[in-house]
Structure formats: C-alpha cells, structure tokens
Amino acid sequence: MTLLSTVKTKQNDSSGLKRLGMGIMYLILVGVAVFQLYPLLWLFFFSLKGNREIFGQSPFALPEDWLWENYQRVWTVGNMDTYFFNSVFITVTAVVLTLLFASLATFAIMRMKWKFSGIALLFIMVGYMIPIHTALVPLFSMFLRVGLLDNHLSIILVYIAYHLPLTVMILSGFYSQLSREIEEAAIVDGASIHRIFFQITLPMTTPVLSTTMIINMIYNWNEFVFANTFLSSDSLRTLTVGIQSFVGQYLTDWGAIGATLVISIVPVLVAYLFLSNRIVEGVAAGSVKG
Amino acid sequence: MTKKHGFLLFVMAILMATLVACGGNGDEDANGDDTADTNGDDEEVEERVLELSHLWPEGSSPQHHEIVSGIIEEFEADNPGITIETDIYGNEQYRENLSVISAANELPDVGMTWGGGFIEPYAEGEMFTPLDDLVTDDFVPGTVDAFAVDGQTYALPLELNIAPVYYNTEMFEDHGLEAPETLDDLKHIVETLVDNDITPATLGNREPWTGSMWYMYLADRIGGPDVLTEAINREGSFEHDALIEAAAELQELTDMDAFINGFNGLGNDEAKGYFINEQAAMYMMGTWDLPEWTTSEDNPQEFKDKIDYFKFPTVDGGDGDIDSFVGGPGVGLYVSEDSDMQEEAKAFVSHFVQRWGELSVEEAGVIPATAVDTDGMDLPDMYIDVLNDLNEATNLTLYADVQMGQDTEDVHLDMIQALMAGEVTPEEFAENHEEALAQEED
Amino acid sequence: MDKVMSNKWVIFLYLLPATLMIGVLVYIPIAVSGYFGLFDWDGVGAMNFIGLQNYTELLTDSTFWFSARNSFYLALFSTLALVVYLGVALVLSSKVKGRELFRKIYLIPMLLSSVAIAQLWIRVYDPNNGFLNTFLRNIGFDNPPAWLAERDTVLFAIFVAIVWQFAGFYIIIYTAALKGISEELVEAAEIDGASPLQIATRIKVPLISGVIKTTVVLAIVGSLKYFDLIWVMTGGGPNGASEVLASYMYKEAFNRNNFGYGSAIGFALLILALLTTVVIQKITKSKESQ
C-alpha cells in the first residue's frame, strides 16, 4: 500500500509519471479483485464435482461432468427449504434486535453524561472476550432448566447477547467521532431525549448501522456451534447445521456440502450488495461530522 | 418523568413480546411438523416415546438411514403404544453433541457410542446401563469386548472393520511388482515406485489414527499380537524392544519416501483422493471403504477394477502372523441409565442389532459385528474375500487410539505425527508413550 | 442541557436490554465455567472439588504456554495486518475511479462461512496439487514446502488464511469510518497543496483514531480466542505445532473429557484477554494525553 501511495504522491511531478502510477495502481486493484472474486467461482465448481474430483485433482480444474444432481440431492434429501427459512428468520430477528439494543446502549454510554459510563462500556466489552466453547455447557444447562432448548428463541437470544459486545464496540468508535452540535441544538429547541435518539442520532449513524448490520448478518447466518448444540429437531435446524448431515461416519459427501454452501451464500450476497449501497447513501445523512 | 418514558417502555415491551412470540412460533413449527415432539413427554398417557439418536443422516448415508427407518417401523408395529423418535446428526456433530448432552445429563433412551477409551467415562459415570444380558453368541468374538468396562458390556457393536492395504494392481504390474508377503518385499516395492517417480502410499496423517494403523501393524508383525495391547493395559511396557523397533521401521519407511509428500498436513479424504485419482499406489484403510472400490458410483469402473487389497506383510524373524488384523467395531448402541423405559429400550437394541446384522452387508455394504451368512447374498467379490479373511483371522487388535484412555490417545496421535516427521527418535517415541500410560494409571 | 443528557432513568432504560442480556447469557456462563474450573470433572461422572489445582497446574503446563504464545503471535500478526486493511480502505476511499465496485468485490470473501474458507485454503496449501505449490513449481521452485505439514510453516500459513478471512470485516469498518469524514475538509487540504498521502496520514487517519483503537482491541481479543480455521485446517497439529488457546481448551474439555481443566483454560483465556485490553487502553490513553 505504501508503494501505491508513494506512486501517488509523485503524481504532481509530471503527468507521464502520474499516468504510469495510476496504471500500476489499477493493475494491482484489478489483480486483487480477481483474487477476491475467484473463491466464489472455485466454490461453484466445487459444488458441481464429486469427491474423486474434489480431492487429488487440481483445484483449478473445471468439473468433468457437471453434477447438477448435487443441488437436487441437497434440496430433496437435505431438507434445505426448512433450514433456509429457519436461517432467515433467526438471522433477521437477531440482527434487528442486536442493532437496536446496541444503539440504545451506545447512546447511553457515549452521548449521555454520567459517572460510570466507562464501567458500563467495559462491562459490555468483556462479553466479547469469552471463548464461545467455554460458555456452551453452562448455556445448555440454563436453557434446559427454563425449557428453551430446541427452540429458536434460545438461539436468537444467544446471537443477540454474543454479538452485542462487538456491535457496541464498533458503534462506540463511531459515536466518538460524531459531532454533538445538532444534538445540542435539538436540546435547546426542547426536543425529548428519545426524539433525539430516534430522529437525530440514529439517522446520523446510518453508515455504521449498515456496516454492523452486514457484519451481524454474516456472523449469524454462518454461526454453527450454538445452533448445532441448542437445536436438535430437524425442523428447527439452520443451514450451517444442515450441512453436517452430509458428513458421514466414514464418507463425507463433499459435492453436496459445496452445493449447500453455494445455496447459502446467495441470500447474504444479495443482502450485502443492497446494504453496502446504504453505507454510501448514509453519507448524506451523516455528513455533519469532521 | 415517567410519562415521558412511558412511550419507550411501551416500545420495548412490544419488542420483548414479539421476541417471545417469535420463539413461541418456532415451538409451534416444531410441534406441527413433528407430532411426537419431546413436549409430548409431559402429557403422555398411553403413547410412549422412545428417543433414539444416531449418526446416519439421509444425506451422507442413505442406505444406513433407510435400514434404520425400516427397523424402527418393524419395532413400532410389534410394540403398539411405543413411538420411536429420532434425532439424527452428522458424525462430528454427533460427537460434539454427545459430550454436551451428557454433561447436562440429557441422554436419549438409546444412542450410539464408540468403544474403548471413548466409552469408559460414560460407563464409569453410570450414564450407560450394562447390557450383558443381551450379548448373544451371534457376535464375532472380540467385538463386544471393545464396549466392555470392568467386565461389563455397556453397548452392543454394530459394525466390524479390519484394515487391509488397498493397492492399484495396474501400477504394480507396470513395474513388475506383486503384493508383498514380507516387510522386505514392501520396501522393495517402495524403492521401485520411488525410483519411477510414483508415490508408493498415500496417508492422511493430519488425522493421525491413519498413521497409527501402520505403526500398529509393524508392532504386531514384529512383537506378536499382544505386545501393544499389554503395553496399553499396563501388563507390559511401551519401552518393549518390539515397540521401539516398530517405530524405527515406520521411520525408515518414511525416510524411504514411502508416504506421500506432506502427509502430516493431509486429511484422510484428501489422501484418499490421491489413491482414487491413481496418483499413489497403496492406501491402508478400514474395510468401511469397500464400497469405494466396488459399488461407488462416483468412481469409474475401470478404476475400481484395478483395486485389490493385501494383508499387511510379515516381518522376517518377527512373532506376528499375516492373519492378525488391526481393526475393530465402530459404533455400538447404548441404553441410557436414566431412561424410564429401559426394558423397552433394551428390547429395541436387541431387535436393532439382529435386523442390522441381517440387512447391513447386502443393503449398505457394512460388515456387521454379528456373524454373516453369505448364502444367497449377492455381494461383490471383495466383500466375500474380506468376510473369509475375518473368519480365518487369528487375532484382531483394536485401534490403539481407541484402546487408550483419552489423555494417552492424544499423546499417541501427536507422537505418530512427530515420529513420522522425524522430530522424535523411536526411543523417545516409546518413552513418551510409557510416561503418558504410567501417568494415566495413577 | 446537561439535565436532559444525564437523566438517570433514561440511562437505565437504554442500557437495560443490552446489559441484561449480556449479564444473563454471557456473565453467568463465565462465572459457571470459572466455577467448573475448580473441579476435577470429566463432564460425565461426579465432580470432585479440587480448589485452585487446575489453575496452578496451568501455570506449569508447557502446552498451555505454547498455545498462549501462538495465540499472541496471531494477535500480533492480526494487528499488523490492520495497517494493510487500513491502507486498502484509504485507497478505496480516495478518488479512484470504480472504487465502489472494487470495494464491493473486495469484501465478498467475508460472506463465506468458515467451512468454505477452510476448504479453500486447504486447496491452496495442498502440498502436491495445491494452488500455491503448483504456482511455485511453475516459476521454478522444485521443492516447495508442504505448508500445513511442517512445523516451520504451518503457523504462518494459517495466519495468512486468517488475515485473509478477516480482511473484509476490518475494511468495511474502516470504509464506513472514512465515509464520515467531510469532503470539505479534504478539499481544503487539497487546495493547500497536500498530496493524497499527506491527506491520508495527516487528516483521515487521525480523524478515525477512535475507530482504529476499537479495531486494535477487536483484532487482539479476537485473535486470542480464535478457533475456527485452525481447528479445521490442522486440528492444532502437526504434533501440536499450531495449537492455540481455544483449540487447546476445546481438546481438553471435549476430546479428552477433562472438563474442569478445559473450563480453567477458558477462564484463563478470558483473564488474558481482559489484561491485554486494559494494557491497550492504558497505552492509547497515555499517548492521547501526550
């Protein structure tokens, strides 16, 4: 990156050098882009192969026979439609509530004036530090006791609780750059605190809300450990757990796993492209900073 | 003040209510799709639910899954009033789940377990109930022992596998090679293949139980069938000459480049890929892989025709014979000690084992732990050969990692990787094992 | 004005959902696992109270310290990688044509689940047919290393995969932060004759320092408890060479049935993460005050 920047600083010297620098930079940018896009293509090919081709042959190779039946098998045998719906439901619910709770908490910590705000932030941050496997058995026992095992609610609650710390940390980084002028003006105008939060601060943070929404969405969508442990009924399982039904005692159906992975990436890809536009649009609302 | 916040409180209350309602929805879904949900337990009057969890999902093991479904239907038909409810997991998922549900004391009535060191804590913790009264003569000798702890049997085995060395006959013939009878023959094969730029054997030693099987055979052929077992059960020592020599031989094979480049970083599936793509001439693996060389639709017929197997060769001057095998039962069925339907659960296990024994070879290509009557069965030749070898077997040594307690198992697996990478000498290899075994004994 | 912003009721109300959920679903399990750490327990049988023995045993457990060392290497590596991520984000936020498209493409790998990423990188590092070694052989290296099989290379190889896995996560955070900087400020600097490099390092980076600080904490703590790819790609091997704290904890608790000891490792991990965070806060605070 420093190389790029040095090239760029010399742009002023002469237009020839400048053009060369830009050329090199674009070459690198495009190169990296290919590098980042290739995994999708690779995964797609992977999903159309059988074990014999997946292992021991060049990963670059096109599928010999395009095994579309991998998809068919996944969809019929693998119960994908149910898993798919469950994943969407859990992800959407958890993401929305996480963002709301995190925004409320961050606002109270970063914008409001009280003595123990630092401690409150630390309290939340510590939540990020626990390795999830440590919490597994205690959580399982808790849910067992209150009868929430094998229930989507347990998963949603856990996703919210375990992603709140991360979300609050990211949000608080942004709140610290946010100018207070507008809020102060609103207070002078006699606006209530809730109004300030919902109608002024929240809209100003659209770019970061979109960012955290993307991050939360991806994390929840791909989460495996909790979903695997707390949901046992087939009708409640999520896509990531569904993949496991192709892992056999001795033989694993990798083609089917590839197909499931491709199917499961489509909705996040669409949602991501949509949300990442929101990050740009959000600038207009939040351009009062700096 | 409170008036102002009333609105917000209201919003939050609605949110919380939605959340709870959502969760409730999930619950309804479950009940709707699955009439015999666990919730049914509370209100049962005549209908009784027997919980079974197994690790053969329809996705990865369609034939297994179908046989189990059939067995369940039969049992339900024969026992009116009992419904069997299944939780099905993938292999890894099942292991992970079992440790959590047992820590929380939530085992199903009937489930699957592995033998040896794996079952020990469950037996000693009185999670599984003894099933000695269900053991019949049908079981192949030695298979039930793998599930015995302190003289009692805690699960009934469903499968039996041995580990031969599969080889590519074409690659052998092209270089004038034949299946080896002695270790020297094997070394000659390795040399010839290496000279011709062919990888002699593929090995997925990132999962070191694969390398462990090579070591076990060498120990058996050099020191006879009991040396390793005695070292593990503390009747003997791991610093026995034969066990050190076996380590030295394995290291020599590694030094001769008998195994594929980078074997310590390859998983078993990846390693097998090299064999199936004919990039390596030999592959030692359990007979659970027989379908790959006989019935698999993924592998081309001309490849399958080239594959044969040989028994691990003997060592000149060694005490072992060629009909001694490394192998053992895979999973078995347990009955939970806490089950409130133990009698029914036991009856189901008996029925399961019997029917599985009759159906599994022909329909799923699985060799069961009960004696198989091949008359009238349409089996590929390789199955017949393996079943014959099993009949003539003089000894079956249970996989070392399964025999060991879980602490020693990890030392063993790490040491196999270290030995084959040349990071430890055969003496250090034995010393480390001895230390771990002695420590576990305390 | 302060009166509105320091209303105790509002603070309480806004913090309640987040702290309640974290308190119940994160703190209680932490406490329970610390408590499990006081027992000799195989997760199945009876629990024997042994006081602090598990914890004192940790102090002399060489595998624990070796894993901790690896985890700290990963933390260091991930922190250094932040510079690269920040560089990419800066280039993508400058006036490069097509930056929106590049940005979208660059973040796509973030959408892949760990299963897919692990399979991809296993193919990259396959000693014989892999992407990397095929490439190296083509450019004339006859004996490239078997990356995941060798003690000297395994850790570094996995670190590269992890850094790649998280690139999208950090770039998206930095991009959103950079979006918040007002255009006028940048334009004013350009009129003053500042080079793009100067604008990046002297204006943009200081303005998002709060966010950078957050990402440093996220990277370090995230690395200390990191598990996913290491578990799938090497299982901590060969011969323990790539063992990290989380994989060691998992092995003890779930593979070796030393549940008490595993819980103790998990608890120690939390303490290490907490101490590291406090140290970072101290360092950044003292720098700010200078």
PDB file of N, CA, C and O in Angstrom, chain A residues 240-281:
ATOM      1  N   THR A 240     -26.339 -23.933   8.279  1.00  0.00           N
ATOM      2  CA  THR A 240     -24.985 -24.351   8.641  1.00  0.00           C
ATOM      3  C   THR A 240     -24.994 -25.712   9.312  1.00  0.00           C
ATOM      4  O   THR A 240     -24.093 -26.518   9.120  1.00  0.00           O
ATOM      5  N   VAL A 241     -26.023 -25.959  10.104  1.00  0.00           N
ATOM      6  CA  VAL A 241     -26.113 -27.252  10.776  1.00  0.00           C
ATOM      7  C   VAL A 241     -26.541 -28.316   9.777  1.00  0.00           C
ATOM      8  O   VAL A 241     -26.087 -29.457   9.832  1.00  0.00           O
ATOM      9  N   GLY A 242     -27.400 -27.915   8.833  1.00  0.00           N
ATOM     10  CA  GLY A 242     -27.872 -28.842   7.816  1.00  0.00           C
ATOM     11  C   GLY A 242     -26.729 -29.446   7.020  1.00  0.00           C
ATOM     12  O   GLY A 242     -26.777 -30.599   6.610  1.00  0.00           O
ATOM     13  N   ILE A 243     -25.680 -28.648   6.814  1.00  0.00           N
ATOM     14  CA  ILE A 243     -24.503 -29.134   6.077  1.00  0.00           C
ATOM     15  C   ILE A 243     -23.968 -30.405   6.715  1.00  0.00           C
ATOM     16  O   ILE A 243     -23.522 -31.322   6.036  1.00  0.00           O
ATOM     17  N   GLN A 244     -24.044 -30.464   8.038  1.00  0.00           N
ATOM     18  CA  GLN A 244     -23.463 -31.593   8.758  1.00  0.00           C
ATOM     19  C   GLN A 244     -24.099 -32.924   8.392  1.00  0.00           C
ATOM     20  O   GLN A 244     -23.502 -33.967   8.594  1.00  0.00           O
ATOM     21  N   SER A 245     -25.324 -32.883   7.857  1.00  0.00           N
ATOM     22  CA  SER A 245     -25.954 -34.167   7.549  1.00  0.00           C
ATOM     23  C   SER A 245     -25.295 -34.820   6.339  1.00  0.00           C
ATOM     24  O   SER A 245     -25.614 -35.949   5.998  1.00  0.00           O
ATOM     25  N   PHE A 246     -24.361 -34.116   5.702  1.00  0.00           N
ATOM     26  CA  PHE A 246     -23.627 -34.762   4.606  1.00  0.00           C
ATOM     27  C   PHE A 246     -22.255 -35.257   5.066  1.00  0.00           C
ATOM     28  O   PHE A 246     -21.476 -35.767   4.281  1.00  0.00           O
ATOM     29  N   VAL A 247     -21.964 -35.040   6.346  1.00  0.00           N
ATOM     30  CA  VAL A 247     -20.717 -35.556   6.899  1.00  0.00           C
ATOM     31  C   VAL A 247     -21.018 -36.936   7.457  1.00  0.00           C
ATOM     32  O   VAL A 247     -21.708 -37.074   8.456  1.00  0.00           O
ATOM     33  N   GLY A 248     -20.527 -37.948   6.767  1.00  0.00           N
ATOM     34  CA  GLY A 248     -20.858 -39.309   7.165  1.00  0.00           C
ATOM     35  C   GLY A 248     -19.901 -39.854   8.197  1.00  0.00           C
ATOM     36  O   GLY A 248     -18.903 -39.236   8.543  1.00  0.00           O
ATOM     37  N   GLN A 249     -20.225 -41.048   8.667  1.00  0.00           N
ATOM     38  CA  GLN A 249     -19.389 -41.712   9.650  1.00  0.00           C
ATOM     39  C   GLN A 249     -18.008 -41.961   9.073  1.00  0.00           C
ATOM     40  O   GLN A 249     -17.000 -41.714   9.720  1.00  0.00           O
ATOM     41  N   TYR A 250     -17.962 -42.436   7.833  1.00  0.00           N
ATOM     42  CA  TYR A 250     -16.672 -42.679   7.184  1.00  0.00           C
ATOM     43  C   TYR A 250     -16.538 -41.919   5.877  1.00  0.00           C
ATOM     44  O   TYR A 250     -15.456 -41.642   5.423  1.00  0.00           O
ATOM     45  N   LEU A 251     -17.662 -41.613   5.280  1.00  0.00           N
ATOM     46  CA  LEU A 251     -17.625 -41.000   3.952  1.00  0.00           C
ATOM     47  C   LEU A 251     -18.421 -39.698   3.978  1.00  0.00           C
ATOM     48  O   LEU A 251     -19.561 -39.670   4.418  1.00  0.00           O
ATOM     49  N   THR A 252     -17.793 -38.633   3.513  1.00  0.00           N
ATOM     50  CA  THR A 252     -18.454 -37.343   3.504  1.00  0.00           C
ATOM     51  C   THR A 252     -18.761 -36.937   2.070  1.00  0.00           C
ATOM     52  O   THR A 252     -17.916 -37.064   1.200  1.00  0.00           O
ATOM     53  N   ASP A 253     -19.995 -36.477   1.851  1.00  0.00           N
ATOM     54  CA  ASP A 253     -20.423 -36.094   0.511  1.00  0.00           C
ATOM     55  C   ASP A 253     -20.051 -34.632   0.261  1.00  0.00           C
ATOM     56  O   ASP A 253     -20.835 -33.723   0.495  1.00  0.00           O
ATOM     57  N   TRP A 254     -18.814 -34.417  -0.208  1.00  0.00           N
ATOM     58  CA  TRP A 254     -18.310 -33.043  -0.322  1.00  0.00           C
ATOM     59  C   TRP A 254     -19.015 -32.250  -1.407  1.00  0.00           C
ATOM     60  O   TRP A 254     -19.181 -31.035  -1.278  1.00  0.00           O
ATOM     61  N   GLY A 255     -19.424 -32.919  -2.466  1.00  0.00           N
ATOM     62  CA  GLY A 255     -20.148 -32.217  -3.522  1.00  0.00           C
ATOM     63  C   GLY A 255     -21.427 -31.589  -2.980  1.00  0.00           C
ATOM     64  O   GLY A 255     -21.741 -30.432  -3.251  1.00  0.00           O
ATOM     65  N   ALA A 256     -22.155 -32.367  -2.163  1.00  0.00           N
ATOM     66  CA  ALA A 256     -23.392 -31.859  -1.575  1.00  0.00           C
ATOM     67  C   ALA A 256     -23.100 -30.708  -0.617  1.00  0.00           C
ATOM     68  O   ALA A 256     -23.854 -29.730  -0.552  1.00  0.00           O
ATOM     69  N   ILE A 257     -22.000 -30.811   0.111  1.00  0.00           N
ATOM     70  CA  ILE A 257     -21.635 -29.723   1.015  1.00  0.00           C
ATOM     71  C   ILE A 257     -21.358 -28.453   0.205  1.00  0.00           C
ATOM     72  O   ILE A 257     -21.824 -27.361   0.544  1.00  0.00           O
ATOM     73  N   GLY A 258     -20.645 -28.628  -0.913  1.00  0.00           N
ATOM     74  CA  GLY A 258     -20.378 -27.492  -1.795  1.00  0.00           C
ATOM     75  C   GLY A 258     -21.676 -26.864  -2.278  1.00  0.00           C
ATOM     76  O   GLY A 258     -21.834 -25.638  -2.263  1.00  0.00           O
ATOM     77  N   ALA A 259     -22.624 -27.698  -2.691  1.00  0.00           N
ATOM     78  CA  ALA A 259     -23.895 -27.175  -3.194  1.00  0.00           C
ATOM     79  C   ALA A 259     -24.626 -26.409  -2.096  1.00  0.00           C
ATOM     80  O   ALA A 259     -25.193 -25.341  -2.338  1.00  0.00           O
ATOM     81  N   THR A 260     -24.614 -26.949  -0.873  1.00  0.00           N
ATOM     82  CA  THR A 260     -25.268 -26.253   0.233  1.00  0.00           C
ATOM     83  C   THR A 260     -24.595 -24.905   0.477  1.00  0.00           C
ATOM     84  O   THR A 260     -25.271 -23.898   0.730  1.00  0.00           O
ATOM     85  N   LEU A 261     -23.278 -24.894   0.405  1.00  0.00           N
ATOM     86  CA  LEU A 261     -22.560 -23.637   0.636  1.00  0.00           C
ATOM     87  C   LEU A 261     -22.928 -22.600  -0.419  1.00  0.00           C
ATOM     88  O   LEU A 261     -23.118 -21.428  -0.103  1.00  0.00           O
ATOM     89  N   VAL A 262     -23.041 -23.044  -1.667  1.00  0.00           N
ATOM     90  CA  VAL A 262     -23.407 -22.095  -2.722  1.00  0.00           C
ATOM     91  C   VAL A 262     -24.820 -21.567  -2.490  1.00  0.00           C
ATOM     92  O   VAL A 262     -25.065 -20.366  -2.545  1.00  0.00           O
ATOM     93  N   ILE A 263     -25.743 -22.493  -2.193  1.00  0.00           N
ATOM     94  CA  ILE A 263     -27.119 -22.061  -1.942  1.00  0.00           C
ATOM     95  C   ILE A 263     -27.160 -21.060  -0.782  1.00  0.00           C
ATOM     96  O   ILE A 263     -27.851 -20.052  -0.833  1.00  0.00           O
ATOM     97  N   SER A 264     -26.370 -21.332   0.238  1.00  0.00           N
ATOM     98  CA  SER A 264     -26.484 -20.484   1.421  1.00  0.00           C
ATOM     99  C   SER A 264     -25.780 -19.144   1.244  1.00  0.00           C
ATOM    100  O   SER A 264     -26.008 -18.224   2.018  1.00  0.00           O
ATOM    101  N   ILE A 265     -24.927 -19.016   0.246  1.00  0.00           N
ATOM    102  CA  ILE A 265     -24.249 -17.733   0.102  1.00  0.00           C
ATOM    103  C   ILE A 265     -25.103 -16.744  -0.699  1.00  0.00           C
ATOM    104  O   ILE A 265     -24.940 -15.528  -0.576  1.00  0.00           O
ATOM    105  N   VAL A 266     -26.041 -17.244  -1.493  1.00  0.00           N
ATOM    106  CA  VAL A 266     -26.813 -16.354  -2.364  1.00  0.00           C
ATOM    107  C   VAL A 266     -27.566 -15.261  -1.586  1.00  0.00           C
ATOM    108  O   VAL A 266     -27.395 -14.079  -1.878  1.00  0.00           O
ATOM    109  N   PRO A 267     -28.357 -15.631  -0.584  1.00  0.00           N
ATOM    110  CA  PRO A 267     -29.096 -14.568   0.113  1.00  0.00           C
ATOM    111  C   PRO A 267     -28.201 -13.539   0.807  1.00  0.00           C
ATOM    112  O   PRO A 267     -28.512 -12.351   0.771  1.00  0.00           O
ATOM    113  N   VAL A 268     -27.103 -13.979   1.412  1.00  0.00           N
ATOM    114  CA  VAL A 268     -26.231 -12.984   2.058  1.00  0.00           C
ATOM    115  C   VAL A 268     -25.574 -12.094   1.024  1.00  0.00           C
ATOM    116  O   VAL A 268     -25.351 -10.909   1.264  1.00  0.00           O
ATOM    117  N   LEU A 269     -25.278 -12.673  -0.130  1.00  0.00           N
ATOM    118  CA  LEU A 269     -24.653 -11.878  -1.186  1.00  0.00           C
ATOM    119  C   LEU A 269     -25.604 -10.769  -1.630  1.00  0.00           C
ATOM    120  O   LEU A 269     -25.223  -9.594  -1.727  1.00  0.00           O
ATOM    121  N   VAL A 270     -26.859 -11.129  -1.850  1.00  0.00           N
ATOM    122  CA  VAL A 270     -27.856 -10.140  -2.267  1.00  0.00           C
ATOM    123  C   VAL A 270     -28.036  -9.076  -1.180  1.00  0.00           C
ATOM    124  O   VAL A 270     -27.973  -7.879  -1.447  1.00  0.00           O
ATOM    125  N   ALA A 271     -28.200  -9.536   0.057  1.00  0.00           N
ATOM    126  CA  ALA A 271     -28.407  -8.586   1.155  1.00  0.00           C
ATOM    127  C   ALA A 271     -27.191  -7.687   1.321  1.00  0.00           C
ATOM    128  O   ALA A 271     -27.316  -6.484   1.584  1.00  0.00           O
ATOM    129  N   TYR A 272     -26.014  -8.269   1.132  1.00  0.00           N
ATOM    130  CA  TYR A 272     -24.789  -7.491   1.283  1.00  0.00           C
ATOM    131  C   TYR A 272     -24.714  -6.388   0.230  1.00  0.00           C
ATOM    132  O   TYR A 272     -24.416  -5.236   0.545  1.00  0.00           O
ATOM    133  N   LEU A 273     -25.004  -6.758  -1.027  1.00  0.00           N
ATOM    134  CA  LEU A 273     -24.924  -5.753  -2.089  1.00  0.00           C
ATOM    135  C   LEU A 273     -25.919  -4.620  -1.826  1.00  0.00           C
ATOM    136  O   LEU A 273     -25.615  -3.456  -2.015  1.00  0.00           O
ATOM    137  N   PHE A 274     -27.090  -4.995  -1.344  1.00  0.00           N
ATOM    138  CA  PHE A 274     -28.102  -3.985  -1.031  1.00  0.00           C
ATOM    139  C   PHE A 274     -27.634  -3.090   0.116  1.00  0.00           C
ATOM    140  O   PHE A 274     -27.656  -1.863   0.020  1.00  0.00           O
ATOM    141  N   LEU A 275     -27.174  -3.710   1.188  1.00  0.00           N
ATOM    142  CA  LEU A 275     -26.782  -2.939   2.370  1.00  0.00           C
ATOM    143  C   LEU A 275     -25.549  -2.078   2.116  1.00  0.00           C
ATOM    144  O   LEU A 275     -25.423  -0.985   2.657  1.00  0.00           O
ATOM    145  N   SER A 276     -24.642  -2.578   1.287  1.00  0.00           N
ATOM    146  CA  SER A 276     -23.416  -1.817   1.113  1.00  0.00           C
ATOM    147  C   SER A 276     -23.702  -0.529   0.342  1.00  0.00           C
ATOM    148  O   SER A 276     -22.972   0.443   0.472  1.00  0.00           O
ATOM    149  N   ASN A 277     -24.790  -0.502  -0.425  1.00  0.00           N
ATOM    150  CA  ASN A 277     -25.206   0.771  -1.017  1.00  0.00           C
ATOM    151  C   ASN A 277     -25.679   1.745   0.047  1.00  0.00           C
ATOM    152  O   ASN A 277     -25.500   2.945  -0.063  1.00  0.00           O
ATOM    153  N   ARG A 278     -26.291   1.189   1.079  1.00  0.00           N
ATOM    154  CA  ARG A 278     -26.790   2.039   2.163  1.00  0.00           C
ATOM    155  C   ARG A 278     -25.641   2.760   2.867  1.00  0.00           C
ATOM    156  O   ARG A 278     -25.816   3.858   3.382  1.00  0.00           O
ATOM    157  N   ILE A 279     -24.487   2.111   2.892  1.00  0.00           N
ATOM    158  CA  ILE A 279     -23.348   2.768   3.542  1.00  0.00           C
ATOM    159  C   ILE A 279     -23.034   4.056   2.808  1.00  0.00           C
ATOM    160  O   ILE A 279     -22.757   5.089   3.413  1.00  0.00           O
ATOM    161  N   VAL A 280     -23.113   4.021   1.498  1.00  0.00           N
ATOM    162  CA  VAL A 280     -22.825   5.213   0.702  1.00  0.00           C
ATOM    163  C   VAL A 280     -23.917   6.252   0.888  1.00  0.00           C
ATOM    164  O   VAL A 280     -23.649   7.426   1.121  1.00  0.00           O
ATOM    165  N   GLU A 281     -25.168   5.780   0.779  1.00  0.00           N
ATOM    166  CA  GLU A 281     -26.276   6.727   0.899  1.00  0.00           C
ATOM    167  C   GLU A 281     -26.293   7.403   2.247  1.00  0.00           C
ATOM    168  O   GLU A 281     -26.706   8.543   2.392  1.00  0.00           O
TER     169      GLU A 281
END
